């Protein structure tokens, strides 16, 4: 049975911590002590547990409602269906980590370390799924902004077939990135004399250290920055178009119905926006606002890593490293779990489909 040596590269696998209890004194002082981390970390995981459970329930409801609305000929509904499925899986993948925090208080640290090592398998999935969710949101936002700017061309541009291809490409891309890293790690059992027990840990290969650097660069910096930029631009475009339409309608309010009708006939681009379109824009913008706030939080870990020394898996400030990433996971849980409440409040179409879907279920 192998024992842990200082040369063994044991990480907490890109965000998920199995903190190895090295028995030596650090020359520098950590910005966050072990005592603070031992208090903050369980609190964050306990906060995530009800959020993730709520996310599973609300996204099951969302999936049922979007299926009720129909996805065969509606690219936007296909996007929302895939987004709800991603959010459902992302929430489910985080629950094992919260349960491991409970294990820490019932069965001790040794069992906690082993539990989190196995939970990392679900952690791999969470990273990939969260990125899929992010870029599915970007795609939905792009469709709706172009619907407003080019209302007569979008249905021909964004067909259900194209939407299926785009989402499949997103899934394959981020799944490949994650598999590339996870294939360079292994689960090993290591004897720790301090516990007098054999405990499971995730061991990285030398190649994994290279892969994780580029993985973080792509998934934690480049992709979120690009996604935030695209969604922000799309939201601005939709808002400006809505303001223009309101001004046009106000300006022409005094015209006779015939004159307005002739103007619209001669220039379809001036067609007043229907109330359902305005409602849908509010619907998309609300989703985008939640997305932007939660994704801006994801930049905090990268900023902390760049500003403070020793913020890494096993560095002097490893406790700070774990805490800032756990804060990010908390906002991931928020982003994945609360969309239902905005859908049901803002969208009359969603409300109608919700009533129909669950009335049918109750009648059965």
Coordinates of C-alpha atoms in Angstrom, one line a residue:
X1 CA 0.0 0.0 0.0
X2 CA 1.6 3.4 -1.0
X3 CA 2.2 6.1 1.5
X4 CA 2.0 9.8 0.8
X5 CA 5.3 11.5 0.1
X6 CA 6.0 15.2 -0.4
X7 CA 6.8 14.5 -4.1
X8 CA 3.4 13.0 -4.8
X9 CA 1.3 15.4 -6.7
X10 CA -2.1 15.2 -4.9
X11 CA -4.5 17.9 -6.0
X12 CA -8.1 18.6 -5.2
X13 CA -8.9 18.2 -8.9
X14 CA -9.3 21.7 -10.2
X15 CA -11.7 22.9 -7.6
X16 CA -12.8 20.0 -5.4
X17 CA -10.9 19.7 -2.2
X18 CA -9.6 16.7 -0.4
X19 CA -7.2 18.6 1.7
X20 CA -4.2 16.4 2.5
X21 CA -3.0 16.9 6.1
X22 CA 0.8 17.5 5.5
X23 CA 2.7 17.4 8.8
X24 CA 5.1 20.3 8.5
X25 CA 5.2 24.0 9.4
X26 CA 4.8 26.6 6.8
X27 CA 7.4 29.4 6.6
X28 CA 4.7 31.9 5.7
X29 CA 1.3 32.7 7.2
X30 CA -1.8 31.8 5.2
X31 CA -4.3 34.6 4.6
X32 CA -7.1 32.2 5.6
X33 CA -6.4 29.8 8.5
X34 CA -7.4 26.2 8.6
X35 CA -9.9 27.1 11.4
X36 CA -11.6 29.7 9.2
X37 CA -11.8 27.3 6.3
X38 CA -13.2 24.5 8.5
X39 CA -16.0 26.9 9.5
X40 CA -16.7 28.6 6.1
X41 CA -16.4 25.5 3.9
X42 CA -19.2 23.4 5.5
X43 CA -21.5 26.5 5.7
X44 CA -21.1 27.0 2.0
X45 CA -21.8 23.4 1.2
X46 CA -24.8 23.3 3.5
X47 CA -26.2 26.4 1.8
X48 CA -25.7 24.7 -1.6
X49 CA -27.5 21.6 -0.6
X50 CA -31.1 23.0 -0.5
X51 CA -30.3 25.2 -3.5
X52 CA -29.3 22.2 -5.6
X53 CA -32.2 20.1 -4.4
X54 CA -34.5 23.0 -5.4
X55 CA -32.7 23.2 -8.7
X56 CA -33.5 19.5 -9.4
X57 CA -37.2 20.0 -8.7
X58 CA -37.6 23.3 -10.5
X59 CA -35.8 22.1 -13.6
X60 CA -37.8 18.9 -13.8
X61 CA -40.8 21.3 -13.9
X62 CA -39.2 23.4 -16.6
X63 CA -38.5 20.4 -18.7
X64 CA -42.1 19.3 -18.5
X65 CA -43.4 22.7 -19.4
X66 CA -41.1 23.3 -22.4
X67 CA -42.1 19.8 -23.7
X68 CA -45.7 20.9 -23.3
X69 CA -45.0 24.0 -25.3
X70 CA -43.5 21.9 -28.0
X71 CA -39.9 21.8 -29.3
X72 CA -40.3 20.3 -32.7
X73 CA -40.5 23.6 -34.6
X74 CA -39.3 26.1 -32.0
X75 CA -35.6 26.7 -31.7
X76 CA -36.0 28.8 -28.6
X77 CA -37.9 26.1 -26.8
X78 CA -35.2 23.6 -27.8
X79 CA -32.6 25.9 -26.3
X80 CA -34.6 26.4 -23.0
X81 CA -35.2 22.6 -22.8
X82 CA -31.5 21.9 -23.1
X83 CA -30.7 24.7 -20.6
X84 CA -33.1 23.2 -18.1
X85 CA -31.6 19.7 -18.6
X86 CA -28.1 21.1 -18.1
X87 CA -29.1 23.0 -14.9
X88 CA -30.8 19.9 -13.6
X89 CA -27.6 17.8 -14.1
X90 CA -25.3 20.5 -12.8
X91 CA -27.3 20.7 -9.5
X92 CA -27.4 16.9 -9.2
X93 CA -23.6 16.7 -9.7
X94 CA -23.0 19.0 -6.7
X95 CA -25.1 17.1 -4.1
X96 CA -22.5 14.4 -3.3
X97 CA -20.1 17.1 -2.2
X98 CA -22.7 18.6 0.2
X99 CA -23.3 15.1 1.6
X100 CA -19.6 14.6 2.2
X101 CA -19.7 17.7 4.4
X102 CA -22.3 16.0 6.5
X103 CA -20.1 12.9 6.6
X104 CA -17.3 15.1 8.1
X105 CA -19.4 15.6 11.2
X106 CA -20.7 12.1 11.5
X107 CA -17.8 9.8 10.5
X108 CA -14.7 12.1 10.9
X109 CA -12.2 13.6 8.5
X110 CA -10.8 10.3 7.2
X111 CA -14.1 9.3 5.8
X112 CA -14.7 12.9 4.6
X113 CA -11.5 12.7 2.5
X114 CA -12.5 9.4 0.9
X115 CA -16.1 10.6 0.3
X116 CA -14.9 13.8 -1.5
X117 CA -12.4 11.7 -3.6
X118 CA -15.4 9.7 -4.9
X119 CA -17.5 12.8 -5.2
X120 CA -14.9 14.3 -7.6
X121 CA -16.3 12.0 -10.3
X122 CA -19.5 14.1 -10.1
X123 CA -17.4 17.2 -9.9
X124 CA -15.9 16.5 -13.3
X125 CA -19.4 16.4 -14.7
X126 CA -20.4 19.7 -13.0
X127 CA -17.5 21.6 -14.7
X128 CA -18.5 20.4 -18.1
X129 CA -22.2 20.8 -17.6
X130 CA -22.0 24.3 -16.2
X131 CA -20.1 25.4 -19.3
X132 CA -22.7 23.7 -21.5
X133 CA -25.4 25.6 -19.6
X134 CA -23.5 28.9 -20.0
X135 CA -23.1 28.6 -23.8
X136 CA -26.7 27.3 -24.3
X137 CA -27.8 30.6 -22.6
X138 CA -25.5 32.5 -24.9
X139 CA -27.1 30.8 -28.0
X140 CA -30.7 31.5 -26.7
X141 CA -29.8 35.1 -26.1
X142 CA -28.3 35.4 -29.7
X143 CA -31.5 33.9 -31.2
X144 CA -33.8 36.3 -29.4
X145 CA -31.7 39.4 -30.1
X146 CA -31.6 38.6 -33.8
X147 CA -35.4 37.9 -33.7
X148 CA -35.8 41.5 -32.6
X149 CA -33.3 43.1 -35.0
X150 CA -34.1 40.9 -38.1
X151 CA -37.7 39.6 -37.4
X152 CA -38.3 38.3 -40.9
X153 CA -35.1 36.3 -41.3
X154 CA -34.5 34.6 -38.0
X155 CA -36.8 31.6 -38.5
X156 CA -35.0 30.8 -41.7
X157 CA -31.6 31.3 -40.1
X158 CA -32.1 29.4 -36.8
X159 CA -33.9 26.3 -37.7
X160 CA -34.5 23.5 -35.1
X161 CA -31.9 21.4 -37.0
X162 CA -29.3 24.1 -36.7
X163 CA -30.1 24.6 -33.0
X164 CA -29.6 20.8 -32.4
X165 CA -26.3 20.9 -34.2
X166 CA -25.0 24.0 -32.3
X167 CA -26.0 22.5 -28.9
X168 CA -24.5 19.1 -29.8
X169 CA -21.3 20.9 -30.7
X170 CA -21.3 22.8 -27.3
X171 CA -21.8 19.5 -25.5
X172 CA -19.0 17.7 -27.4
X173 CA -16.5 20.6 -27.0
X174 CA -16.8 20.9 -23.2
X175 CA -17.1 17.2 -22.6
X176 CA -13.9 16.7 -24.6
X177 CA -12.1 19.4 -22.5
X178 CA -13.2 17.7 -19.3
X179 CA -12.4 14.2 -20.4
X180 CA -8.9 15.3 -21.5
X181 CA -8.2 16.4 -17.9
X182 CA -10.0 13.6 -16.0
X183 CA -8.3 10.9 -18.1
X184 CA -4.9 12.1 -16.6
X185 CA -6.0 11.6 -13.0
X186 CA -6.6 8.5 -11.1
X187 CA -8.2 7.4 -7.8
X188 CA -5.7 5.8 -5.5
X189 CA -5.7 4.5 -1.9
X190 CA -3.0 6.0 0.3
X191 CA -2.1 5.1 3.8
X192 CA -1.9 8.1 6.2
X193 CA -0.1 7.4 9.5
X194 CA -1.8 10.3 11.2
X195 CA -5.1 8.7 10.8
X196 CA -3.8 5.1 10.8
X197 CA -6.1 4.5 7.9
X198 CA -6.0 4.0 4.1
X199 CA -7.8 6.9 2.4
X200 CA -8.8 7.6 -1.2
X201 CA -7.2 10.5 -3.0
X202 CA -7.2 11.9 -6.5
X203 CA -3.7 11.7 -8.0
X204 CA -2.7 13.8 -11.0
X205 CA -0.2 12.7 -13.6
X206 CA 2.5 15.2 -14.8
X207 CA 0.4 15.8 -18.0
X208 CA -2.6 16.7 -15.9
X209 CA -0.8 19.7 -14.5
X210 CA -0.3 21.0 -18.0
X211 CA -3.8 20.2 -19.1
X212 CA -5.4 21.9 -16.0
X213 CA -3.6 25.1 -16.7
X214 CA -5.1 25.5 -20.2
X215 CA -8.4 24.1 -18.9
X216 CA -8.6 26.9 -16.3
X217 CA -7.5 29.4 -18.9
X218 CA -10.3 28.4 -21.3
X219 CA -13.2 27.5 -19.0
X220 CA -12.6 30.0 -16.2
X221 CA -11.3 33.1 -18.1
X222 CA -11.7 33.1 -21.9
X223 CA -15.1 31.4 -22.1
X224 CA -16.9 33.3 -19.3
X225 CA -15.5 36.6 -20.5
X226 CA -16.7 35.9 -24.1
X227 CA -20.1 34.7 -22.9
X228 CA -20.7 37.7 -20.6
X229 CA -19.7 40.0 -23.5
X230 CA -22.1 38.4 -26.0
X231 CA -25.0 38.2 -23.6
X232 CA -24.5 41.8 -22.6
X233 CA -24.5 43.0 -26.2
X234 CA -27.6 41.0 -27.1
X235 CA -29.4 42.4 -24.1
X236 CA -28.5 46.0 -25.0
X237 CA -29.7 45.4 -28.6
X238 CA -33.0 44.0 -27.5
X239 CA -33.6 46.8 -25.0
X240 CA -32.7 49.5 -27.6
X241 CA -35.1 47.9 -30.1
X242 CA -37.9 47.8 -27.6
X243 CA -37.4 51.5 -26.8
X244 CA -37.4 52.3 -30.6
X245 CA -40.6 50.4 -31.1
X246 CA -42.3 52.1 -28.2
X247 CA -41.3 55.5 -29.5
X248 CA -42.6 54.6 -33.0
X249 CA -45.9 53.4 -31.6
X250 CA -46.2 56.6 -29.5
X251 CA -45.4 58.8 -32.5
X252 CA -48.0 57.1 -34.7
X253 CA -50.7 56.8 -32.0
X254 CA -52.6 59.7 -33.5
X255 CA -52.6 58.3 -37.0
X256 CA -55.7 56.5 -38.3
X257 CA -55.8 52.8 -38.2
X258 CA -55.7 52.8 -42.0
X259 CA -52.6 54.9 -42.2
X260 CA -50.8 52.7 -39.7
X261 CA -51.8 49.6 -41.6
X262 CA -50.6 51.0 -44.9
X263 CA -47.3 52.1 -43.2
X264 CA -46.7 48.6 -41.8
X265 CA -47.6 47.0 -45.2
X266 CA -45.1 49.1 -47.1
X267 CA -42.4 48.7 -44.4
X268 CA -42.7 45.4 -42.4
X269 CA -39.7 46.5 -40.3
X270 CA -41.9 49.1 -38.7
X271 CA -44.5 46.5 -37.5
X272 CA -45.3 47.2 -33.9
X273 CA -43.9 44.7 -31.5
X274 CA -46.7 42.4 -30.2
X275 CA -47.2 42.2 -26.4
X276 CA -46.0 38.6 -26.4
X277 CA -42.7 39.7 -28.0
X278 CA -42.3 42.4 -25.4
X279 CA -43.0 39.8 -22.7
X280 CA -40.5 37.4 -24.3
X281 CA -37.8 40.1 -24.3
X282 CA -38.4 40.7 -20.6
X283 CA -38.3 36.9 -20.1
X284 CA -34.9 36.6 -21.9
X285 CA -33.4 39.7 -20.3
X286 CA -34.3 38.5 -16.8
X287 CA -32.6 35.2 -17.5
X288 CA -29.6 37.1 -19.0
X289 CA -29.4 39.3 -15.9
X290 CA -29.3 36.3 -13.6
X291 CA -26.7 34.8 -15.9
X292 CA -24.5 37.9 -15.9
X293 CA -24.5 38.3 -12.2
X294 CA -23.6 34.7 -11.5
X295 CA -21.0 34.5 -14.2
X296 CA -19.3 37.7 -13.1
X297 CA -18.8 35.9 -9.7
X298 CA -16.9 33.2 -11.6
X299 CA -14.1 35.7 -12.3
X300 CA -13.3 36.2 -8.6
X301 CA -11.3 33.0 -8.3
X302 CA -9.1 33.9 -11.3
X303 CA -8.5 37.4 -9.9
X304 CA -7.6 36.0 -6.5
X305 CA -5.2 33.5 -8.1
X306 CA -3.5 36.4 -10.0
X307 CA -3.4 38.9 -7.1
X308 CA -2.3 36.8 -4.1
X309 CA 0.7 34.5 -4.0
X310 CA 0.4 30.8 -3.3
X311 CA -3.3 30.6 -4.2
X312 CA -3.3 27.1 -5.6
X313 CA -4.2 23.5 -4.8
X314 CA -1.3 23.0 -2.3
X315 CA 0.1 26.5 -2.0
X316 CA 0.4 28.6 1.2
X317 CA -3.0 30.2 0.4
X318 CA -4.7 27.0 -0.6
X319 CA -7.5 27.7 2.0
X320 CA -8.3 30.9 0.2
X321 CA -8.2 29.1 -3.1
X322 CA -10.9 26.6 -2.0
X323 CA -13.1 29.1 -0.4
X324 CA -13.3 31.5 -3.4
X325 CA -14.1 28.5 -5.6
X326 CA -16.8 27.3 -3.2
X327 CA -18.4 30.7 -3.3
X328 CA -18.4 30.4 -7.1
X329 CA -20.1 27.0 -6.8
X330 CA -22.7 28.6 -4.6
X331 CA -23.6 31.1 -7.3
X332 CA -23.6 28.3 -9.9
X333 CA -26.3 26.7 -7.7
X334 CA -28.3 29.9 -7.6
X335 CA -28.0 30.4 -11.4
X336 CA -29.2 26.8 -12.0
X337 CA -32.1 26.8 -9.5
X338 CA -34.1 30.0 -9.6
X339 CA -35.0 30.4 -13.3
X340 CA -38.4 28.7 -12.7
X341 CA -39.6 31.5 -10.4
X342 CA -38.8 34.2 -13.1
X343 CA -40.4 32.1 -15.8
X344 CA -43.6 31.6 -13.9
X345 CA -43.8 35.3 -12.9
X346 CA -42.9 36.9 -16.3
X347 CA -44.1 34.6 -19.1
X348 CA -47.8 34.1 -19.6
X349 CA -47.0 31.5 -22.2
X350 CA -45.0 29.6 -19.6
X351 CA -47.9 29.9 -17.1
X352 CA -50.4 28.6 -19.5
X353 CA -48.2 25.6 -20.4
X354 CA -47.5 25.0 -16.7
X355 CA -51.2 24.9 -15.9
X356 CA -52.0 22.6 -18.9
X357 CA -49.1 20.3 -18.2
X358 CA -49.7 19.8 -14.5
X359 CA -53.5 19.8 -14.8
X360 CA -53.1 16.9 -17.1
X361 CA -50.8 15.1 -14.7
X362 CA -53.3 15.7 -11.8
X363 CA -56.2 14.4 -13.9
X364 CA -54.3 11.3 -14.7

